[in-house]
Amino acid sequence: MAKVYAVGVGPGDPELLTRKAERILRQVDVVCAPTGAAEAASYALGIVEPFLDRARQEVLVRTFPMSKDEAELQPFWEAAAAEVAERVRGGQEVAFVTIGDPLLYSTFLYLWRIFRERYPEIPVE
């Protein structure tokens, strides 16, 4: 089965990505990147852009508003998790890129919790 990769892209310099992160980014079918506002660019996506092949890979930029209100954010997290789960169930490998460590103060941490609760069959690395 395909899987979801949580890829921490470091502090902002593409040369600081690990070799493993670069390998995953080059091999996956879909790259999902967060942004704080619909009209804003994704900082994480900008870092990994040199490693992507947009002719072959789908890029999903999803909005996660900058808010401390979890009730307001929950629908955005749920929608993104469902969209990623749909891709994985269809056999596509997905990398979710995020600044820094994906499991420490990261947008991905919220999606990871949803995957564990609602999509436990989907492997996350």
GROMACS .gro file of N, CA, C and O in nm:
model
  500
    1MET      N    1   0.084  -0.119   0.000
    1MET     CA    2   0.000   0.000   0.000
    1MET      C    3   0.088   0.124   0.000
    1MET      O    4   0.194   0.127   0.062
    2ALA      N    5   0.042   0.225  -0.068
    2ALA     CA    6   0.111   0.354  -0.069
    2ALA      C    7   0.108   0.412   0.072
    2ALA      O    8   0.037   0.362   0.159
    3LYS      N    9   0.184   0.519   0.093
    3LYS     CA   10   0.190   0.578   0.226
    3LYS      C   11   0.200   0.728   0.219
    3LYS      O   12   0.220   0.785   0.113
    4VAL      N   13   0.191   0.788   0.336
    4VAL     CA   14   0.210   0.931   0.353
    4VAL      C   15   0.346   0.951   0.418
    4VAL      O   16   0.379   0.885   0.517
    5TYR      N   17   0.424   1.042   0.363
    5TYR     CA   18   0.553   1.079   0.422
    5TYR      C   19   0.541   1.219   0.479
    5TYR      O   20   0.497   1.311   0.409
    6ALA      N   21   0.579   1.236   0.602
    6ALA     CA   22   0.588   1.369   0.661
    6ALA      C   23   0.732   1.413   0.641
    6ALA      O   24   0.825   1.351   0.693
    7VAL      N   25   0.751   1.518   0.562
    7VAL     CA   26   0.886   1.561   0.527
    7VAL      C   27   0.914   1.699   0.585
    7VAL      O   28   0.857   1.798   0.541
    8GLY      N   29   1.001   1.702   0.684
    8GLY     CA   30   1.047   1.828   0.739
    8GLY      C   31   1.151   1.886   0.646
    8GLY      O   32   1.246   1.818   0.609
    9VAL      N   33   1.131   2.011   0.606
    9VAL     CA   34   1.221   2.070   0.508
    9VAL      C   35   1.323   2.164   0.571
    9VAL      O   36   1.387   2.242   0.500
   10GLY      N   37   1.339   2.156   0.701
   10GLY     CA   38   1.442   2.235   0.768
   10GLY      C   39   1.402   2.380   0.785
   10GLY      O   40   1.286   2.417   0.774
   11PRO      N   41   1.502   2.465   0.809
   11PRO     CA   42   1.475   2.605   0.842
   11PRO      C   43   1.457   2.697   0.722
   11PRO      O   44   1.428   2.815   0.740
   12GLY      N   45   1.476   2.648   0.600
   12GLY     CA   46   1.450   2.734   0.487
   12GLY      C   47   1.550   2.729   0.373
   12GLY      O   48   1.527   2.788   0.269
   13ASP      N   49   1.659   2.659   0.388
   13ASP     CA   50   1.760   2.650   0.284
   13ASP      C   51   1.749   2.513   0.217
   13ASP      O   52   1.769   2.411   0.283
   14PRO      N   53   1.720   2.506   0.087
   14PRO     CA   54   1.708   2.377   0.019
   14PRO      C   55   1.832   2.289   0.033
   14PRO      O   56   1.822   2.167   0.028
   15GLU      N   57   1.948   2.350   0.051
   15GLU     CA   58   2.070   2.271   0.066
   15GLU      C   59   2.079   2.200   0.201
   15GLU      O   60   2.166   2.114   0.220
   16LEU      N   61   1.990   2.232   0.294
   16LEU     CA   62   1.990   2.167   0.424
   16LEU      C   63   1.894   2.048   0.433
   16LEU      O   64   1.887   1.984   0.536
   17LEU      N   65   1.822   2.018   0.325
   17LEU     CA   66   1.737   1.900   0.325
   17LEU      C   67   1.824   1.776   0.336
   17LEU      O   68   1.934   1.771   0.281
   18THR      N   69   1.771   1.676   0.403
   18THR     CA   70   1.846   1.550   0.410
   18THR      C   71   1.839   1.480   0.274
   18THR      O   72   1.751   1.507   0.193
   19ARG      N   73   1.929   1.389   0.254
   19ARG     CA   74   1.927   1.311   0.130
   19ARG      C   75   1.799   1.228   0.122
   19ARG      O   76   1.742   1.211   0.015
   20LYS      N   77   1.753   1.178   0.238
   20LYS     CA   78   1.630   1.100   0.240
   20LYS      C   79   1.511   1.187   0.201
   20LYS      O   80   1.425   1.145   0.124
   21ALA      N   81   1.504   1.310   0.254
   21ALA     CA   82   1.394   1.400   0.219
   21ALA      C   83   1.394   1.426   0.068
   21ALA      O   84   1.289   1.422   0.004
   22GLU      N   85   1.510   1.451   0.012
   22GLU     CA   86   1.518   1.476  -0.132
   22GLU      C   87   1.473   1.353  -0.211
   22GLU      O   88   1.398   1.365  -0.308
   23ARG      N   89   1.517   1.235  -0.169
   23ARG     CA   90   1.478   1.111  -0.238
   23ARG      C   91   1.326   1.094  -0.234
   23ARG      O   92   1.264   1.065  -0.337
   24ILE      N   93   1.266   1.114  -0.118
   24ILE     CA   94   1.120   1.099  -0.106
   24ILE      C   95   1.049   1.201  -0.194
   24ILE      O   96   0.955   1.167  -0.266
   25LEU      N   97   1.094   1.325  -0.190
   25LEU     CA   98   1.030   1.429  -0.270
   25LEU      C   99   1.037   1.400  -0.418
   25LEU      O  100   0.945   1.430  -0.493
   26ARG      N  101   1.146   1.342  -0.463
   26ARG     CA  102   1.159   1.311  -0.605
   26ARG      C  103   1.075   1.190  -0.646
   26ARG      O  104   1.035   1.178  -0.761
   27GLN      N  105   1.045   1.099  -0.552
   27GLN     CA  106   0.977   0.974  -0.587
   27GLN      C  107   0.825   0.977  -0.571
   27GLN      O  108   0.756   0.903  -0.639
   28VAL      N  109   0.772   1.062  -0.484
   28VAL     CA  110   0.628   1.058  -0.458
   28VAL      C  111   0.547   1.108  -0.577
   28VAL      O  112   0.597   1.180  -0.663
   29ASP      N  113   0.420   1.069  -0.576
   29ASP     CA  114   0.327   1.111  -0.681
   29ASP      C  115   0.264   1.246  -0.651
   29ASP      O  116   0.229   1.320  -0.743
   30VAL      N  117   0.247   1.275  -0.522
   30VAL     CA  118   0.177   1.396  -0.479
   30VAL      C  119   0.257   1.463  -0.368
   30VAL      O  120   0.307   1.397  -0.277
   31VAL      N  121   0.265   1.597  -0.376
   31VAL     CA  122   0.326   1.675  -0.269
   31VAL      C  123   0.218   1.768  -0.216
   31VAL      O  124   0.155   1.842  -0.293
   32CYS      N  125   0.194   1.762  -0.087
   32CYS     CA  126   0.096   1.848  -0.022
   32CYS      C  127   0.172   1.950   0.063
   32CYS      O  128   0.261   1.912   0.140
   33ALA      N  129   0.136   2.076   0.047
   33ALA     CA  130   0.207   2.183   0.117
   33ALA      C  131   0.107   2.277   0.185
   33ALA      O  132   0.005   2.311   0.126
   34PRO      N  133   0.138   2.318   0.307
   34PRO     CA  134   0.049   2.410   0.378
   34PRO      C  135   0.080   2.556   0.347
   34PRO      O  136   0.193   2.591   0.313
   35THR      N  137  -0.024   2.637   0.359
   35THR     CA  138  -0.007   2.782   0.354
   35THR      C  139  -0.103   2.842   0.457
   35THR      O  140  -0.204   2.779   0.491
   36GLY      N  141  -0.072   2.959   0.504
   36GLY     CA  142  -0.154   3.022   0.607
   36GLY      C  143  -0.273   3.097   0.553
   36GLY      O  144  -0.367   3.125   0.626
   37ALA      N  145  -0.272   3.132   0.427
   37ALA     CA  146  -0.383   3.205   0.365
   37ALA      C  147  -0.396   3.162   0.220
   37ALA      O  148  -0.297   3.131   0.153
   38ALA      N  149  -0.518   3.160   0.171
   38ALA     CA  150  -0.546   3.110   0.035
   38ALA      C  151  -0.464   3.180  -0.072
   38ALA      O  152  -0.418   3.118  -0.168
   39GLU      N  153  -0.440   3.308  -0.056
   39GLU     CA  154  -0.366   3.384  -0.158
   39GLU      C  155  -0.215   3.383  -0.134
   39GLU      O  156  -0.140   3.437  -0.214
   40ALA      N  157  -0.171   3.323  -0.025
   40ALA     CA  158  -0.029   3.323   0.008
   40ALA      C  159   0.043   3.201  -0.049
   40ALA      O  160  -0.017   3.094  -0.065
   41ALA      N  161   0.169   3.218  -0.079
   41ALA     CA  162   0.251   3.107  -0.125
   41ALA      C  163   0.287   3.019  -0.006
   41ALA      O  164   0.290   3.064   0.108
   42SER      N  165   0.317   2.893  -0.033
   42SER     CA  166   0.362   2.802   0.072
   42SER      C  167   0.513   2.814   0.085
   42SER      O  168   0.587   2.787  -0.010
   43TYR      N  169   0.557   2.852   0.203
   43TYR     CA  170   0.701   2.866   0.228
   43TYR      C  171   0.771   2.730   0.213
   43TYR      O  172   0.876   2.720   0.149
   44ALA      N  173   0.710   2.625   0.268
   44ALA     CA  174   0.770   2.491   0.258
   44ALA      C  175   0.780   2.446   0.112
   44ALA      O  176   0.881   2.388   0.071
   45LEU      N  177   0.677   2.473   0.033
   45LEU     CA  178   0.681   2.435  -0.107
   45LEU      C  179   0.791   2.510  -0.181
   45LEU      O  180   0.860   2.453  -0.265
   46GLY      N  181   0.810   2.636  -0.150
   46GLY     CA  182   0.917   2.713  -0.213
   46GLY      C  183   1.054   2.653  -0.189
   46GLY      O  184   1.141   2.657  -0.276
   47ILE      N  185   1.073   2.593  -0.073
   47ILE     CA  186   1.201   2.531  -0.039
   47ILE      C  187   1.225   2.405  -0.122
   47ILE      O  188   1.337   2.379  -0.167
   48VAL      N  189   1.120   2.326  -0.144
   48VAL     CA  190   1.139   2.197  -0.212
   48VAL      C  191   1.115   2.203  -0.363
   48VAL      O  192   1.140   2.104  -0.433
   49GLU      N  193   1.070   2.314  -0.412
   49GLU     CA  194   1.038   2.328  -0.556
   49GLU      C  195   1.149   2.276  -0.648
   49GLU      O  196   1.120   2.210  -0.748
   50PRO      N  197   1.277   2.303  -0.619
   50PRO     CA  198   1.382   2.254  -0.710
   50PRO      C  199   1.389   2.102  -0.725
   50PRO      O  200   1.448   2.051  -0.819
   51PHE      N  201   1.327   2.029  -0.632
   51PHE     CA  202   1.334   1.883  -0.634
   51PHE      C  203   1.211   1.819  -0.698
   51PHE      O  204   1.205   1.698  -0.710
   52LEU      N  205   1.114   1.900  -0.739
   52LEU     CA  206   0.988   1.846  -0.790
   52LEU      C  207   0.985   1.845  -0.942
   52LEU      O  208   1.049   1.926  -1.008
   53ASP      N  209   0.906   1.753  -0.994
   53ASP     CA  210   0.882   1.742  -1.138
   53ASP      C  211   0.732   1.764  -1.158
   53ASP      O  212   0.652   1.671  -1.152
   54ARG      N  213   0.694   1.888  -1.183
   54ARG     CA  214   0.551   1.922  -1.192
   54ARG      C  215   0.482   1.857  -1.311
   54ARG      O  216   0.360   1.850  -1.314
   55ALA      N  217   0.558   1.809  -1.406
   55ALA     CA  218   0.498   1.738  -1.519
   55ALA      C  219   0.450   1.599  -1.475
   55ALA      O  220   0.359   1.542  -1.535
   56ARG      N  221   0.511   1.545  -1.372
   56ARG     CA  222   0.478   1.411  -1.324
   56ARG      C  223   0.407   1.413  -1.189
   56ARG      O  224   0.326   1.325  -1.160
   57GLN      N  225   0.436   1.511  -1.106
   57GLN     CA  226   0.383   1.514  -0.971
   57GLN      C  227   0.270   1.616  -0.955
   57GLN      O  228   0.278   1.727  -1.007
   58GLU      N  229   0.170   1.576  -0.880
   58GLU     CA  230   0.062   1.667  -0.843
   58GLU      C  231   0.105   1.745  -0.720
   58GLU      O  232   0.162   1.688  -0.627
   59VAL      N  233   0.078   1.873  -0.717
   59VAL     CA  234   0.109   1.956  -0.601
   59VAL      C  235  -0.021   2.013  -0.547
   59VAL      O  236  -0.096   2.079  -0.619
   60LEU      N  237  -0.048   1.980  -0.422
   60LEU     CA  238  -0.167   2.030  -0.352
   60LEU      C  239  -0.123   2.134  -0.250
   60LEU      O  240  -0.048   2.102  -0.159
   61VAL      N  241  -0.168   2.256  -0.265
   61VAL     CA  242  -0.140   2.358  -0.164
   61VAL      C  243  -0.271   2.378  -0.088
   61VAL      O  244  -0.373   2.413  -0.148
   62ARG      N  245  -0.267   2.353   0.041
   62ARG     CA  246  -0.387   2.360   0.122
   62ARG      C  247  -0.373   2.467   0.229
   62ARG      O  248  -0.267   2.480   0.291
   63THR      N  249  -0.480   2.540   0.250
   63THR     CA  250  -0.481   2.650   0.346
   63THR      C  251  -0.511   2.599   0.487
   63THR      O  252  -0.606   2.523   0.507
   64PHE      N  253  -0.429   2.642   0.580
   64PHE     CA  254  -0.449   2.619   0.722
   64PHE      C  255  -0.438   2.756   0.788
   64PHE      O  256  -0.327   2.803   0.813
   65PRO      N  257  -0.552   2.823   0.811
   65PRO     CA  258  -0.547   2.960   0.862
   65PRO      C  259  -0.468   2.972   0.991
   65PRO      O  260  -0.465   2.880   1.073
   66MET      N  261  -0.404   3.085   1.008
   66MET     CA  262  -0.329   3.113   1.130
   66MET      C  263  -0.429   3.154   1.237
   66MET      O  264  -0.475   3.267   1.241
   67SER      N  265  -0.465   3.059   1.319
   67SER     CA  266  -0.563   3.081   1.424
   67SER      C  267  -0.532   2.990   1.541
   67SER      O  268  -0.477   2.882   1.521
   68LYS      N  269  -0.569   3.031   1.658
   68LYS     CA  270  -0.552   2.946   1.776
   68LYS      C  271  -0.682   2.873   1.809
   68LYS      O  272  -0.686   2.794   1.901
   69ASP      N  273  -0.787   2.900   1.733
   69ASP     CA  274  -0.918   2.841   1.756
   69ASP      C  275  -0.925   2.705   1.685
   69ASP      O  276  -0.944   2.698   1.564
   70GLU      N  277  -0.912   2.597   1.763
   70GLU     CA  278  -0.911   2.463   1.705
   70GLU      C  279  -1.042   2.430   1.635
   70GLU      O  280  -1.043   2.359   1.534
   71ALA      N  281  -1.153   2.482   1.685
   71ALA     CA  282  -1.283   2.457   1.620
   71ALA      C  283  -1.285   2.517   1.480
   71ALA      O  284  -1.344   2.459   1.388
   72GLU      N  285  -1.221   2.631   1.463
   72GLU     CA  286  -1.213   2.695   1.332
   72GLU      C  287  -1.120   2.617   1.239
   72GLU      O  288  -1.146   2.605   1.119
   73LEU      N  289  -1.014   2.561   1.294
   73LEU     CA  290  -0.914   2.492   1.213
   73LEU      C  291  -0.950   2.347   1.178
   73LEU      O  292  -0.907   2.296   1.075
   74GLN      N  293  -1.030   2.284   1.263
   74GLN     CA  294  -1.061   2.142   1.245
   74GLN      C  295  -1.113   2.108   1.105
   74GLN      O  296  -1.066   2.011   1.045
   75PRO      N  297  -1.205   2.186   1.048
   75PRO     CA  298  -1.252   2.151   0.911
   75PRO      C  299  -1.140   2.154   0.806
   75PRO      O  300  -1.141   2.073   0.713
   76PHE      N  301  -1.044   2.243   0.822
   76PHE     CA  302  -0.933   2.250   0.727
   76PHE      C  303  -0.844   2.126   0.741
   76PHE      O  304  -0.801   2.068   0.642
   77TRP      N  305  -0.818   2.085   0.866
   77TRP     CA  306  -0.738   1.965   0.891
   77TRP      C  307  -0.809   1.842   0.837
   77TRP      O  308  -0.747   1.756   0.772
   78GLU      N  309  -0.939   1.832   0.865
   78GLU     CA  310  -1.017   1.716   0.821
   78GLU      C  311  -1.019   1.706   0.668
   78GLU      O  312  -1.002   1.598   0.613
   79ALA      N  313  -1.041   1.819   0.602
   79ALA     CA  314  -1.047   1.818   0.456
   79ALA      C  315  -0.913   1.777   0.395
   79ALA      O  316  -0.909   1.697   0.301
   80ALA      N  317  -0.804   1.829   0.447
   80ALA     CA  318  -0.673   1.794   0.394
   80ALA      C  319  -0.642   1.647   0.418
   80ALA      O  320  -0.592   1.577   0.329
   81ALA      N  321  -0.673   1.597   0.537
   81ALA     CA  322  -0.648   1.456   0.568
   81ALA      C  323  -0.730   1.366   0.477
   81ALA      O  324  -0.678   1.265   0.426
   82ALA      N  325  -0.855   1.401   0.452
   82ALA     CA  326  -0.940   1.320   0.365
   82ALA      C  327  -0.886   1.320   0.221
   82ALA      O  328  -0.886   1.216   0.155
   83GLU      N  329  -0.840   1.435   0.177
   83GLU     CA  330  -0.786   1.444   0.040
   83GLU      C  331  -0.659   1.360   0.026
   83GLU      O  332  -0.641   1.289  -0.073
   84VAL      N  333  -0.572   1.366   0.124
   84VAL     CA  334  -0.450   1.286   0.122
   84VAL      C  335  -0.484   1.138   0.131
   84VAL      O  336  -0.429   1.056   0.056
   85ALA      N  337  -0.576   1.102   0.220
   85ALA     CA  338  -0.616   0.961   0.234
   85ALA      C  339  -0.672   0.908   0.103
   85ALA      O  340  -0.644   0.793   0.065
   86GLU      N  341  -0.750   0.989   0.032
   86GLU     CA  342  -0.805   0.948  -0.098
   86GLU      C  343  -0.694   0.916  -0.197
   86GLU      O  344  -0.700   0.817  -0.270
   87ARG      N  345  -0.591   1.000  -0.199
   87ARG     CA  346  -0.479   0.977  -0.292
   87ARG      C  347  -0.407   0.847  -0.256
   87ARG      O  348  -0.373   0.767  -0.343
   88VAL      N  349  -0.381   0.827  -0.127
   88VAL     CA  350  -0.308   0.708  -0.083
   88VAL      C  351  -0.389   0.582  -0.111
   88VAL      O  352  -0.336   0.483  -0.161
   89ARG      N  353  -0.518   0.586  -0.083
   89ARG     CA  354  -0.604   0.470  -0.112
   89ARG      C  355  -0.608   0.440  -0.261
   89ARG      O  356  -0.630   0.325  -0.300
   90GLY      N  357  -0.584   0.541  -0.343
   90GLY     CA  358  -0.579   0.522  -0.487
   90GLY      C  359  -0.442   0.476  -0.536
   90GLY      O  360  -0.419   0.466  -0.656
   91GLY      N  361  -0.352   0.450  -0.442
   91GLY     CA  362  -0.221   0.397  -0.478
   91GLY      C  363  -0.111   0.500  -0.496
   91GLY      O  364  -0.001   0.467  -0.537
   92GLN      N  365  -0.141   0.626  -0.466
   92GLN     CA  366  -0.040   0.731  -0.481
   92GLN      C  367   0.033   0.755  -0.350
   92GLN      O  368  -0.028   0.759  -0.244
   93GLU      N  369   0.163   0.774  -0.361
   93GLU     CA  370   0.244   0.811  -0.245
   93GLU      C  371   0.237   0.963  -0.230
   93GLU      O  372   0.243   1.036  -0.331
   94VAL      N  373   0.224   1.010  -0.105
   94VAL     CA  374   0.207   1.152  -0.079
   94VAL      C  375   0.312   1.199   0.022
   94VAL      O  376   0.332   1.136   0.125
   95ALA      N  377   0.376   1.311  -0.010
   95ALA     CA  378   0.466   1.376   0.085
   95ALA      C  379   0.399   1.505   0.132
   95ALA      O  380   0.355   1.586   0.050
   96PHE      N  381   0.389   1.521   0.263
   96PHE     CA  382   0.338   1.646   0.320
   96PHE      C  383   0.460   1.721   0.371
   96PHE      O  384   0.530   1.674   0.460
   97VAL      N  385   0.488   1.838   0.311
   97VAL     CA  386   0.608   1.913   0.347
   97VAL      C  387   0.573   2.018   0.452
   97VAL      O  388   0.466   2.079   0.448
   98THR      N  389   0.666   2.036   0.544
   98THR     CA  390   0.645   2.133   0.650
   98THR      C  391   0.780   2.187   0.697
   98THR      O  392   0.881   2.117   0.690
   99ILE      N  393   0.779   2.309   0.743
   99ILE     CA  394   0.901   2.370   0.796
   99ILE      C  395   0.940   2.298   0.925
   99ILE      O  396   0.854   2.266   1.006
  100GLY      N  397   1.068   2.276   0.944
  100GLY     CA  398   1.116   2.215   1.068
  100GLY      C  399   1.078   2.069   1.080
  100GLY      O  400   1.063   1.997   0.982
  101ASP      N  401   1.059   2.024   1.203
  101ASP     CA  402   1.026   1.886   1.235
  101ASP      C  403   0.876   1.864   1.221
  101ASP      O  404   0.797   1.933   1.285
  102PRO      N  405   0.833   1.765   1.141
  102PRO     CA  406   0.690   1.744   1.118
  102PRO      C  407   0.610   1.709   1.244
  102PRO      O  408   0.489   1.729   1.247
  103LEU      N  409   0.674   1.656   1.346
  103LEU     CA  410   0.601   1.616   1.466
  103LEU      C  411   0.625   1.709   1.585
  103LEU      O  412   0.594   1.674   1.698
  104LEU      N  413   0.678   1.828   1.559
  104LEU     CA  414   0.703   1.922   1.667
  104LEU      C  415   0.655   2.060   1.622
  104LEU      O  416   0.716   2.123   1.535
  105TYR      N  417   0.545   2.106   1.675
  105TYR     CA  418   0.488   2.238   1.642
  105TYR      C  419   0.467   2.254   1.492
  105TYR      O  420   0.502   2.354   1.434
  106SER      N  421   0.409   2.153   1.430
  106SER     CA  422   0.393   2.153   1.285
  106SER      C  423   0.247   2.133   1.247
  106SER      O  424   0.171   2.068   1.318
  107THR      N  425   0.210   2.184   1.131
  107THR     CA  426   0.076   2.160   1.077
  107THR      C  427   0.052   2.011   1.060
  107THR      O  428  -0.059   1.962   1.081
  108PHE      N  429   0.155   1.937   1.022
  108PHE     CA  430   0.137   1.794   0.998
  108PHE      C  431   0.094   1.720   1.123
  108PHE      O  432   0.023   1.620   1.114
  109LEU      N  433   0.133   1.765   1.239
  109LEU     CA  434   0.097   1.698   1.364
  109LEU      C  435  -0.054   1.681   1.376
  109LEU      O  436  -0.102   1.576   1.420
  110TYR      N  437  -0.130   1.780   1.335
  110TYR     CA  438  -0.276   1.772   1.342
  110TYR      C  439  -0.329   1.668   1.244
  110TYR      O  440  -0.421   1.593   1.276
  111LEU      N  441  -0.272   1.664   1.125
  111LEU     CA  442  -0.315   1.564   1.028
  111LEU      C  443  -0.277   1.423   1.073
  111LEU      O  444  -0.354   1.329   1.057
  112TRP      N  445  -0.161   1.410   1.133
  112TRP     CA  446  -0.115   1.280   1.182
  112TRP      C  447  -0.214   1.224   1.283
  112TRP      O  448  -0.248   1.106   1.281
  113ARG      N  449  -0.265   1.309   1.371
  113ARG     CA  450  -0.365   1.265   1.469
  113ARG      C  451  -0.491   1.216   1.400
  113ARG      O  452  -0.550   1.116   1.440
  114ILE      N  453  -0.532   1.286   1.296
  114ILE     CA  454  -0.652   1.245   1.220
  114ILE      C  455  -0.626   1.112   1.150
  114ILE      O  456  -0.712   1.023   1.150
  115PHE      N  457  -0.508   1.097   1.091
  115PHE     CA  458  -0.475   0.968   1.026
  115PHE      C  459  -0.483   0.854   1.126
  115PHE      O  460  -0.536   0.747   1.096
  116ARG      N  461  -0.428   0.874   1.245
  116ARG     CA  462  -0.430   0.768   1.347
  116ARG      C  463  -0.572   0.731   1.387
  116ARG      O  464  -0.602   0.615   1.409
  117GLU      N  465  -0.660   0.832   1.399
  117GLU     CA  466  -0.797   0.808   1.444
  117GLU      C  467  -0.888   0.757   1.332
  117GLU      O  468  -0.966   0.664   1.353
  118ARG      N  469  -0.883   0.820   1.215
  118ARG     CA  470  -0.981   0.792   1.110
  118ARG      C  471  -0.930   0.703   0.996
  118ARG      O  472  -1.010   0.643   0.925
  119TYR      N  473  -0.798   0.703   0.978
  119TYR     CA  474  -0.741   0.626   0.867
  119TYR      C  475  -0.624   0.541   0.918
  119TYR      O  476  -0.513   0.549   0.866
  120PRO      N  477  -0.648   0.455   1.017
  120PRO     CA  478  -0.537   0.380   1.077
  120PRO      C  479  -0.470   0.283   0.982
  120PRO      O  480  -0.357   0.240   1.005
  121GLU      N  481  -0.537   0.250   0.872
  121GLU     CA  482  -0.479   0.155   0.775
  121GLU      C  483  -0.374   0.222   0.686
  121GLU      O  484  -0.298   0.153   0.617
  122ILE      N  485  -0.369   0.354   0.686
  122ILE     CA  486  -0.276   0.424   0.600
  122ILE      C  487  -0.142   0.444   0.673
  122ILE      O  488  -0.137   0.506   0.779
  123PRO      N  489  -0.035   0.390   0.616
  123PRO     CA  490   0.095   0.404   0.680
  123PRO      C  491   0.146   0.548   0.670
  123PRO      O  492   0.133   0.613   0.565
  124VAL      N  493   0.204   0.596   0.778
  124VAL     CA  494   0.264   0.729   0.782
  124VAL      C  495   0.408   0.712   0.826
  124VAL      O  496   0.438   0.648   0.926
  125GLU      N  497   0.498   0.771   0.747
  125GLU     CA  498   0.641   0.765   0.782
  125GLU      C  499   0.691   0.906   0.800
  125GLU      O  500   0.663   0.993   0.720
   0.00000   0.00000   0.00000
